[in-house]
Amino acid sequence: MTATKGIENHTLKIMSEVAEAVLPAQYAEDFACLAGPSFAREVFLRHPTAVTIACRRESRAVQLQRLFYTEFFRVYFTTDLIGVQLCGAIKNVIAIAAGTADALNFGHNARAALITRGLSEMTKLGLSMGAQARTFAGLAGMGDLVLTCTGDLSRNRSVGLKIGQGMTLQEITAGMKMVAEGVKTAQSAYELSRQTQVEMPIVDQVYEILYHGKDPREAVRDLMTRELKREA
Amino acid sequence: MTATKGIENHTLKIMSEVAEAVLPAQYAEDFACLAGPSFAREVFLRHPTAVTIACRRESRAVQLQRLFYTEFFRVYFTTDLIGVQLCGAIKNVIAIAAGTADALNFGHNARAALITRGLSEMTKLGLSMGAQARTFAGLAGMGDLVLTCTGDLSRNRSVGLKIGQGMTLQEITAGMKMVAEGVKTAQSAYELSRQTQVEMPIVDQVYEILYHGKDPREAVRDLMTRELKREA
């Protein structure tokens, strides 16, 4: 769960950038974002949960860390505000891919590969935008991605499951009160990938499936038969 | 799955170091290790799977990559032989922790936090031993860790489940034909952590639970109430 999950479709701005554009300048440094693997229901039940709080001003981040912390809700802090927000947004696109793979019964190996290579794409995009790699390996990145791709409660994963069952995006969104964030973020991430010239093959395939009706099995074949590479 | 998963208990050597000690010197550079999220059953069924192959000699790594690759078995390569082996070994300790948390019904948040903070410990240990951070964020690290901690097929996770149900290590191992690797690796990792002076709080708690009968609930409380930190 992330408080600020979006990337605006036309401006490609993340939430803190939107806030900077509309709020007085003195608030920008104090804009904070709490993120990490935290299904609300489990927090309510006081199950052990760990999250991270991001704020550019370190002293504010530490203050918020101490404010939110309890013995069942452990809070880390970071100053990588951009990274934490990108994680929260793009993980939803990967969750759609994971749901699709699950619906097609591709199994545990495929899901773990999607999560790992998905995080690799997110990290590269983040680095190109000034974020830190370790944020993507942390609770807001890997942690929330694992939760979203393996938990049963995720709205984005549900979209993927329906895609894998053969429904079109129009059929899926017609039945939803609120569109899953990953659907819109797939388009923003696709455009960011072009703007930054960072290769994001999984994002590309999700975009093609959602917006151009590409067959998910063909998408997987295209992912599996890309040029062989060094892992990085 | 990793071909070479162990850390010798007394020498604290990983498998390639054992090989170097017993094989003629000219073979050392060609020692390779295939790792990544790859339940054998799913590979057999030709479900999409991605792995990485590690060899110090890059030309050999590329050669092996091309040898093992098929359109349902995608192979990356790396020269970080130490990192890949450490991932394969220590992930089993984290899987015991994840199984224990699952048996205690701690939920998805706790499991995702264990996986993420567990990977953080593994990465720090690896860096202190000359491995690369990106290996831990890759298929042999994060990928296999996610598979082992969330898949139902893992022997190490089963040990954790039984611990969480209140069984002792002696009772568990008495019923196993082959001891789960994570049980022995917990001891090696505990010792490596002291030798390298890298803090590994989750490994410490698994060691205390397995070898000194610590109550898992107390272990969780100790993890959750550690000094508050920056995430890194």
PDB file of C-alpha atoms in Angstrom, chain B residues 1-229:
ATOM      1  CA  MET B   1      16.805 -24.200  -7.060  1.00  0.00           C
ATOM      2  CA  THR B   2      20.562 -23.987  -6.996  1.00  0.00           C
ATOM      3  CA  ALA B   3      23.001 -26.678  -7.899  1.00  0.00           C
ATOM      4  CA  THR B   4      25.344 -25.660  -5.078  1.00  0.00           C
ATOM      5  CA  LYS B   5      23.555 -24.567  -1.968  1.00  0.00           C
ATOM      6  CA  GLY B   6      25.766 -25.092   0.999  1.00  0.00           C
ATOM      7  CA  ILE B   7      28.216 -23.340   3.238  1.00  0.00           C
ATOM      8  CA  GLU B   8      30.400 -25.930   4.992  1.00  0.00           C
ATOM      9  CA  ASN B   9      29.720 -25.823   8.716  1.00  0.00           C
ATOM     10  CA  HIS B  10      33.247 -25.816  10.065  1.00  0.00           C
ATOM     11  CA  THR B  11      35.285 -24.227   7.297  1.00  0.00           C
ATOM     12  CA  LEU B  12      32.505 -21.748   6.269  1.00  0.00           C
ATOM     13  CA  LYS B  13      33.499 -22.426   2.654  1.00  0.00           C
ATOM     14  CA  ILE B  14      31.015 -22.114  -0.203  1.00  0.00           C
ATOM     15  CA  MET B  15      30.944 -24.800  -2.841  1.00  0.00           C
ATOM     16  CA  SER B  16      33.294 -23.159  -5.366  1.00  0.00           C
ATOM     17  CA  GLU B  17      35.849 -22.702  -2.596  1.00  0.00           C
ATOM     18  CA  VAL B  18      35.580 -26.378  -1.726  1.00  0.00           C
ATOM     19  CA  ALA B  19      36.052 -27.182  -5.415  1.00  0.00           C
ATOM     20  CA  GLU B  20      39.108 -24.942  -5.581  1.00  0.00           C
ATOM     21  CA  ALA B  21      40.566 -26.737  -2.575  1.00  0.00           C
ATOM     22  CA  VAL B  22      40.211 -30.189  -4.113  1.00  0.00           C
ATOM     23  CA  LEU B  23      40.382 -29.722  -7.898  1.00  0.00           C
ATOM     24  CA  PRO B  24      43.445 -28.888 -10.031  1.00  0.00           C
ATOM     25  CA  ALA B  25      43.890 -25.111 -10.310  1.00  0.00           C
ATOM     26  CA  GLN B  26      43.083 -24.896 -14.020  1.00  0.00           C
ATOM     27  CA  TYR B  27      39.450 -25.856 -13.337  1.00  0.00           C
ATOM     28  CA  ALA B  28      38.720 -23.065 -10.841  1.00  0.00           C
ATOM     29  CA  GLU B  29      37.972 -20.398 -13.408  1.00  0.00           C
ATOM     30  CA  ASP B  30      35.464 -22.646 -15.151  1.00  0.00           C
ATOM     31  CA  PHE B  31      33.437 -23.605 -12.093  1.00  0.00           C
ATOM     32  CA  ALA B  32      29.852 -22.539 -12.853  1.00  0.00           C
ATOM     33  CA  CYS B  33      26.642 -22.367 -10.933  1.00  0.00           C
ATOM     34  CA  LEU B  34      23.097 -22.297 -12.344  1.00  0.00           C
ATOM     35  CA  ALA B  35      20.608 -20.606 -10.017  1.00  0.00           C
ATOM     36  CA  GLY B  36      17.239 -18.936  -9.954  1.00  0.00           C
ATOM     37  CA  PRO B  37      13.560 -19.601  -9.279  1.00  0.00           C
ATOM     38  CA  SER B  38      13.143 -22.994 -10.904  1.00  0.00           C
ATOM     39  CA  PHE B  39      11.033 -25.700  -9.315  1.00  0.00           C
ATOM     40  CA  ALA B  40      12.099 -28.766 -11.322  1.00  0.00           C
ATOM     41  CA  ARG B  41       8.534 -29.940 -11.860  1.00  0.00           C
ATOM     42  CA  GLU B  42       7.617 -26.717 -13.639  1.00  0.00           C
ATOM     43  CA  VAL B  43      10.734 -26.809 -15.811  1.00  0.00           C
ATOM     44  CA  PHE B  44       9.804 -30.374 -16.780  1.00  0.00           C
ATOM     45  CA  LEU B  45       6.321 -29.120 -17.741  1.00  0.00           C
ATOM     46  CA  ARG B  46       7.970 -26.435 -19.910  1.00  0.00           C
ATOM     47  CA  HIS B  47       6.460 -23.584 -17.952  1.00  0.00           C
ATOM     48  CA  PRO B  48       8.278 -20.261 -18.534  1.00  0.00           C
ATOM     49  CA  THR B  49      11.332 -20.125 -16.276  1.00  0.00           C
ATOM     50  CA  ALA B  50      14.241 -17.663 -16.012  1.00  0.00           C
ATOM     51  CA  VAL B  51      17.569 -18.412 -14.333  1.00  0.00           C
ATOM     52  CA  THR B  52      21.091 -17.073 -14.206  1.00  0.00           C
ATOM     53  CA  ILE B  53      24.374 -18.857 -14.757  1.00  0.00           C
ATOM     54  CA  ALA B  54      27.475 -17.700 -12.916  1.00  0.00           C
ATOM     55  CA  CYS B  55      31.071 -18.324 -13.957  1.00  0.00           C
ATOM     56  CA  ARG B  56      34.170 -16.243 -13.299  1.00  0.00           C
ATOM     57  CA  ARG B  57      35.304 -16.652 -16.892  1.00  0.00           C
ATOM     58  CA  GLU B  58      32.841 -14.561 -18.865  1.00  0.00           C
ATOM     59  CA  SER B  59      33.333 -16.371 -22.157  1.00  0.00           C
ATOM     60  CA  ARG B  60      32.483 -19.652 -20.425  1.00  0.00           C
ATOM     61  CA  ALA B  61      29.379 -18.093 -18.821  1.00  0.00           C
ATOM     62  CA  VAL B  62      28.148 -16.970 -22.244  1.00  0.00           C
ATOM     63  CA  GLN B  63      28.864 -20.400 -23.708  1.00  0.00           C
ATOM     64  CA  LEU B  64      26.849 -22.104 -20.946  1.00  0.00           C
ATOM     65  CA  GLN B  65      24.053 -19.566 -21.312  1.00  0.00           C
ATOM     66  CA  ARG B  66      23.651 -20.515 -24.963  1.00  0.00           C
ATOM     67  CA  LEU B  67      23.877 -24.212 -24.124  1.00  0.00           C
ATOM     68  CA  PHE B  68      21.089 -24.198 -21.535  1.00  0.00           C
ATOM     69  CA  TYR B  69      18.768 -21.695 -23.206  1.00  0.00           C
ATOM     70  CA  THR B  70      15.457 -22.752 -24.740  1.00  0.00           C
ATOM     71  CA  GLU B  71      12.377 -20.684 -25.517  1.00  0.00           C
ATOM     72  CA  PHE B  72      10.759 -21.754 -22.228  1.00  0.00           C
ATOM     73  CA  PHE B  73      13.986 -21.627 -20.168  1.00  0.00           C
ATOM     74  CA  ARG B  74      15.553 -18.170 -20.373  1.00  0.00           C
ATOM     75  CA  VAL B  75      19.146 -17.922 -19.124  1.00  0.00           C
ATOM     76  CA  TYR B  76      20.987 -14.770 -18.043  1.00  0.00           C
ATOM     77  CA  PHE B  77      24.654 -14.770 -17.079  1.00  0.00           C
ATOM     78  CA  THR B  78      26.855 -13.134 -14.468  1.00  0.00           C
ATOM     79  CA  THR B  79      30.471 -13.436 -13.327  1.00  0.00           C
ATOM     80  CA  ASP B  80      29.525 -13.035  -9.646  1.00  0.00           C
ATOM     81  CA  LEU B  81      30.069 -16.643  -8.642  1.00  0.00           C
ATOM     82  CA  ILE B  82      30.328 -15.894  -4.911  1.00  0.00           C
ATOM     83  CA  GLY B  83      27.132 -13.843  -4.831  1.00  0.00           C
ATOM     84  CA  VAL B  84      25.066 -16.472  -6.622  1.00  0.00           C
ATOM     85  CA  GLN B  85      26.203 -19.183  -4.220  1.00  0.00           C
ATOM     86  CA  LEU B  86      25.592 -17.077  -1.113  1.00  0.00           C
ATOM     87  CA  CYS B  87      22.080 -16.322  -2.369  1.00  0.00           C
ATOM     88  CA  GLY B  88      21.384 -20.016  -2.880  1.00  0.00           C
ATOM     89  CA  ALA B  89      22.555 -20.872   0.619  1.00  0.00           C
ATOM     90  CA  ILE B  90      21.189 -18.097   2.806  1.00  0.00           C
ATOM     91  CA  LYS B  91      17.765 -17.861   1.186  1.00  0.00           C
ATOM     92  CA  ASN B  92      17.035 -21.209   2.857  1.00  0.00           C
ATOM     93  CA  VAL B  93      17.483 -19.642   6.292  1.00  0.00           C
ATOM     94  CA  ILE B  94      15.057 -16.841   5.442  1.00  0.00           C
ATOM     95  CA  ALA B  95      12.619 -19.462   4.126  1.00  0.00           C
ATOM     96  CA  ILE B  96      12.611 -21.106   7.566  1.00  0.00           C
ATOM     97  CA  ALA B  97      11.718 -17.723   9.076  1.00  0.00           C
ATOM     98  CA  ALA B  98       8.948 -17.208   6.504  1.00  0.00           C
ATOM     99  CA  GLY B  99       7.491 -20.657   7.177  1.00  0.00           C
ATOM    100  CA  THR B 100       7.493 -19.984  10.908  1.00  0.00           C
ATOM    101  CA  ALA B 101       5.694 -16.658  10.399  1.00  0.00           C
ATOM    102  CA  ASP B 102       3.122 -18.353   8.168  1.00  0.00           C
ATOM    103  CA  ALA B 103       2.424 -21.067  10.759  1.00  0.00           C
ATOM    104  CA  LEU B 104       1.828 -18.342  13.344  1.00  0.00           C
ATOM    105  CA  ASN B 105      -0.643 -16.656  10.936  1.00  0.00           C
ATOM    106  CA  PHE B 106       1.307 -13.415  10.882  1.00  0.00           C
ATOM    107  CA  GLY B 107      -0.023 -12.685   7.393  1.00  0.00           C
ATOM    108  CA  HIS B 108       1.171 -11.305   4.062  1.00  0.00           C
ATOM    109  CA  ASN B 109       2.700  -8.101   5.415  1.00  0.00           C
ATOM    110  CA  ALA B 110       5.003  -9.967   7.778  1.00  0.00           C
ATOM    111  CA  ARG B 111       6.083 -12.405   5.098  1.00  0.00           C
ATOM    112  CA  ALA B 112       6.873  -9.653   2.606  1.00  0.00           C
ATOM    113  CA  ALA B 113       8.828  -7.801   5.300  1.00  0.00           C
ATOM    114  CA  LEU B 114      10.833 -10.928   6.151  1.00  0.00           C
ATOM    115  CA  ILE B 115      11.669 -11.517   2.500  1.00  0.00           C
ATOM    116  CA  THR B 116      12.747  -7.901   1.986  1.00  0.00           C
ATOM    117  CA  ARG B 117      14.749  -7.459   5.181  1.00  0.00           C
ATOM    118  CA  GLY B 118      16.145 -10.975   4.717  1.00  0.00           C
ATOM    119  CA  LEU B 119      17.437 -10.002   1.289  1.00  0.00           C
ATOM    120  CA  SER B 120      18.945  -6.887   2.820  1.00  0.00           C
ATOM    121  CA  GLU B 121      20.945  -9.022   5.276  1.00  0.00           C
ATOM    122  CA  MET B 122      22.048 -11.385   2.529  1.00  0.00           C
ATOM    123  CA  THR B 123      23.172  -8.449   0.403  1.00  0.00           C
ATOM    124  CA  LYS B 124      25.233  -6.863   3.170  1.00  0.00           C
ATOM    125  CA  LEU B 125      26.958 -10.148   3.931  1.00  0.00           C
ATOM    126  CA  GLY B 126      27.621 -10.646   0.233  1.00  0.00           C
ATOM    127  CA  LEU B 127      29.120  -7.180  -0.202  1.00  0.00           C
ATOM    128  CA  SER B 128      31.483  -7.852   2.709  1.00  0.00           C
ATOM    129  CA  MET B 129      32.633 -11.016   0.920  1.00  0.00           C
ATOM    130  CA  GLY B 130      33.217  -9.446  -2.508  1.00  0.00           C
ATOM    131  CA  ALA B 131      29.858 -10.172  -4.133  1.00  0.00           C
ATOM    132  CA  GLN B 132      27.784  -7.612  -6.073  1.00  0.00           C
ATOM    133  CA  ALA B 133      24.545  -6.064  -4.779  1.00  0.00           C
ATOM    134  CA  ARG B 134      22.786  -6.568  -8.114  1.00  0.00           C
ATOM    135  CA  THR B 135      23.183 -10.337  -7.845  1.00  0.00           C
ATOM    136  CA  PHE B 136      21.041 -10.271  -4.715  1.00  0.00           C
ATOM    137  CA  ALA B 137      18.390  -8.198  -6.509  1.00  0.00           C
ATOM    138  CA  GLY B 138      18.435 -10.732  -9.332  1.00  0.00           C
ATOM    139  CA  LEU B 139      17.071 -14.181 -10.135  1.00  0.00           C
ATOM    140  CA  ALA B 140      19.425 -16.143  -7.862  1.00  0.00           C
ATOM    141  CA  GLY B 141      18.718 -13.731  -4.993  1.00  0.00           C
ATOM    142  CA  MET B 142      15.337 -12.093  -4.857  1.00  0.00           C
ATOM    143  CA  GLY B 143      13.832 -14.451  -7.449  1.00  0.00           C
ATOM    144  CA  ASP B 144      14.735 -17.664  -5.689  1.00  0.00           C
ATOM    145  CA  LEU B 145      13.989 -16.157  -2.270  1.00  0.00           C
ATOM    146  CA  VAL B 146      10.449 -15.258  -3.357  1.00  0.00           C
ATOM    147  CA  LEU B 147       9.949 -18.734  -4.794  1.00  0.00           C
ATOM    148  CA  THR B 148      11.272 -20.469  -1.690  1.00  0.00           C
ATOM    149  CA  CYS B 149       9.291 -18.320   0.745  1.00  0.00           C
ATOM    150  CA  THR B 150       5.957 -18.404  -1.080  1.00  0.00           C
ATOM    151  CA  GLY B 151       5.967 -21.727  -2.958  1.00  0.00           C
ATOM    152  CA  ASP B 152       4.441 -24.713  -1.245  1.00  0.00           C
ATOM    153  CA  LEU B 153       7.126 -27.103  -2.386  1.00  0.00           C
ATOM    154  CA  SER B 154      10.076 -25.891  -0.338  1.00  0.00           C
ATOM    155  CA  ARG B 155      11.646 -28.203   2.261  1.00  0.00           C
ATOM    156  CA  ASN B 156      13.054 -25.273   4.207  1.00  0.00           C
ATOM    157  CA  ARG B 157       9.747 -23.489   4.459  1.00  0.00           C
ATOM    158  CA  SER B 158       8.268 -26.763   5.775  1.00  0.00           C
ATOM    159  CA  VAL B 159      10.796 -26.782   8.611  1.00  0.00           C
ATOM    160  CA  GLY B 160       9.646 -23.286   9.520  1.00  0.00           C
ATOM    161  CA  LEU B 161       5.991 -24.296   9.394  1.00  0.00           C
ATOM    162  CA  LYS B 162       6.697 -27.108  11.880  1.00  0.00           C
ATOM    163  CA  ILE B 163       8.696 -24.800  14.150  1.00  0.00           C
ATOM    164  CA  GLY B 164       5.744 -22.417  14.132  1.00  0.00           C
ATOM    165  CA  GLN B 165       3.466 -25.310  15.108  1.00  0.00           C
ATOM    166  CA  GLY B 166       5.594 -25.834  18.212  1.00  0.00           C
ATOM    167  CA  MET B 167       7.849 -28.721  17.166  1.00  0.00           C
ATOM    168  CA  THR B 168      11.497 -28.758  18.200  1.00  0.00           C
ATOM    169  CA  LEU B 169      14.351 -29.118  15.717  1.00  0.00           C
ATOM    170  CA  GLN B 170      15.039 -32.653  17.015  1.00  0.00           C
ATOM    171  CA  GLU B 171      11.442 -33.717  16.455  1.00  0.00           C
ATOM    172  CA  ILE B 172      11.495 -32.243  12.943  1.00  0.00           C
ATOM    173  CA  THR B 173      14.783 -33.741  11.790  1.00  0.00           C
ATOM    174  CA  ALA B 174      13.866 -37.163  13.229  1.00  0.00           C
ATOM    175  CA  GLY B 175      11.082 -37.326  10.627  1.00  0.00           C
ATOM    176  CA  MET B 176      13.166 -36.193   7.624  1.00  0.00           C
ATOM    177  CA  LYS B 177      15.118 -38.404   5.258  1.00  0.00           C
ATOM    178  CA  MET B 178      17.376 -35.500   4.339  1.00  0.00           C
ATOM    179  CA  VAL B 179      17.890 -32.490   6.603  1.00  0.00           C
ATOM    180  CA  ALA B 180      16.705 -29.250   4.968  1.00  0.00           C
ATOM    181  CA  GLU B 181      19.795 -27.258   3.948  1.00  0.00           C
ATOM    182  CA  GLY B 182      18.639 -24.142   5.778  1.00  0.00           C
ATOM    183  CA  VAL B 183      19.024 -25.855   9.154  1.00  0.00           C
ATOM    184  CA  LYS B 184      22.760 -26.284   8.707  1.00  0.00           C
ATOM    185  CA  THR B 185      23.163 -23.024   6.828  1.00  0.00           C
ATOM    186  CA  ALA B 186      21.574 -21.121   9.736  1.00  0.00           C
ATOM    187  CA  GLN B 187      24.600 -22.085  11.809  1.00  0.00           C
ATOM    188  CA  SER B 188      27.134 -21.248   9.083  1.00  0.00           C
ATOM    189  CA  ALA B 189      25.452 -17.913   8.362  1.00  0.00           C
ATOM    190  CA  TYR B 190      25.359 -17.086  12.063  1.00  0.00           C
ATOM    191  CA  GLU B 191      29.104 -17.700  12.237  1.00  0.00           C
ATOM    192  CA  LEU B 192      29.816 -15.822   8.988  1.00  0.00           C
ATOM    193  CA  SER B 193      27.884 -12.858  10.364  1.00  0.00           C
ATOM    194  CA  ARG B 194      30.210 -12.767  13.380  1.00  0.00           C
ATOM    195  CA  GLN B 195      33.331 -13.331  11.289  1.00  0.00           C
ATOM    196  CA  THR B 196      32.447 -10.486   8.906  1.00  0.00           C
ATOM    197  CA  GLN B 197      30.839  -8.284  11.580  1.00  0.00           C
ATOM    198  CA  VAL B 198      27.740  -7.849   9.397  1.00  0.00           C
ATOM    199  CA  GLU B 199      24.518  -7.557  11.409  1.00  0.00           C
ATOM    200  CA  MET B 200      22.054 -10.287  10.377  1.00  0.00           C
ATOM    201  CA  PRO B 201      19.143 -10.017  12.800  1.00  0.00           C
ATOM    202  CA  ILE B 202      16.833 -12.479  11.024  1.00  0.00           C
ATOM    203  CA  VAL B 203      19.580 -15.097  10.692  1.00  0.00           C
ATOM    204  CA  ASP B 204      20.368 -14.591  14.393  1.00  0.00           C
ATOM    205  CA  GLN B 205      16.771 -15.215  15.392  1.00  0.00           C
ATOM    206  CA  VAL B 206      16.427 -18.323  13.210  1.00  0.00           C
ATOM    207  CA  TYR B 207      19.645 -19.649  14.767  1.00  0.00           C
ATOM    208  CA  GLU B 208      18.341 -18.984  18.298  1.00  0.00           C
ATOM    209  CA  ILE B 209      15.002 -20.649  17.506  1.00  0.00           C
ATOM    210  CA  LEU B 210      16.579 -23.720  15.917  1.00  0.00           C
ATOM    211  CA  TYR B 211      19.543 -24.266  18.198  1.00  0.00           C
ATOM    212  CA  HIS B 212      18.492 -22.744  21.527  1.00  0.00           C
ATOM    213  CA  GLY B 213      14.751 -23.303  21.512  1.00  0.00           C
ATOM    214  CA  LYS B 214      13.841 -19.618  21.487  1.00  0.00           C
ATOM    215  CA  ASP B 215      10.098 -18.916  21.282  1.00  0.00           C
ATOM    216  CA  PRO B 216       9.341 -17.646  17.730  1.00  0.00           C
ATOM    217  CA  ARG B 217       6.932 -15.009  19.080  1.00  0.00           C
ATOM    218  CA  GLU B 218       9.688 -13.611  21.243  1.00  0.00           C
ATOM    219  CA  ALA B 219      11.990 -13.647  18.196  1.00  0.00           C
ATOM    220  CA  VAL B 220       9.485 -11.563  16.246  1.00  0.00           C
ATOM    221  CA  ARG B 221       9.113  -9.102  19.097  1.00  0.00           C
ATOM    222  CA  ASP B 222      12.883  -8.741  19.247  1.00  0.00           C
ATOM    223  CA  LEU B 223      13.024  -8.087  15.485  1.00  0.00           C
ATOM    224  CA  MET B 224      10.199  -5.534  15.571  1.00  0.00           C
ATOM    225  CA  THR B 225      11.561  -3.545  18.494  1.00  0.00           C
ATOM    226  CA  ARG B 226      15.168  -3.134  17.363  1.00  0.00           C
ATOM    227  CA  GLU B 227      16.587   0.365  17.214  1.00  0.00           C
ATOM    228  CA  LEU B 228      14.845   2.439  14.512  1.00  0.00           C
ATOM    229  CA  LYS B 229      16.925   2.900  11.363  1.00  0.00           C
TER     230      LYS B 229
END
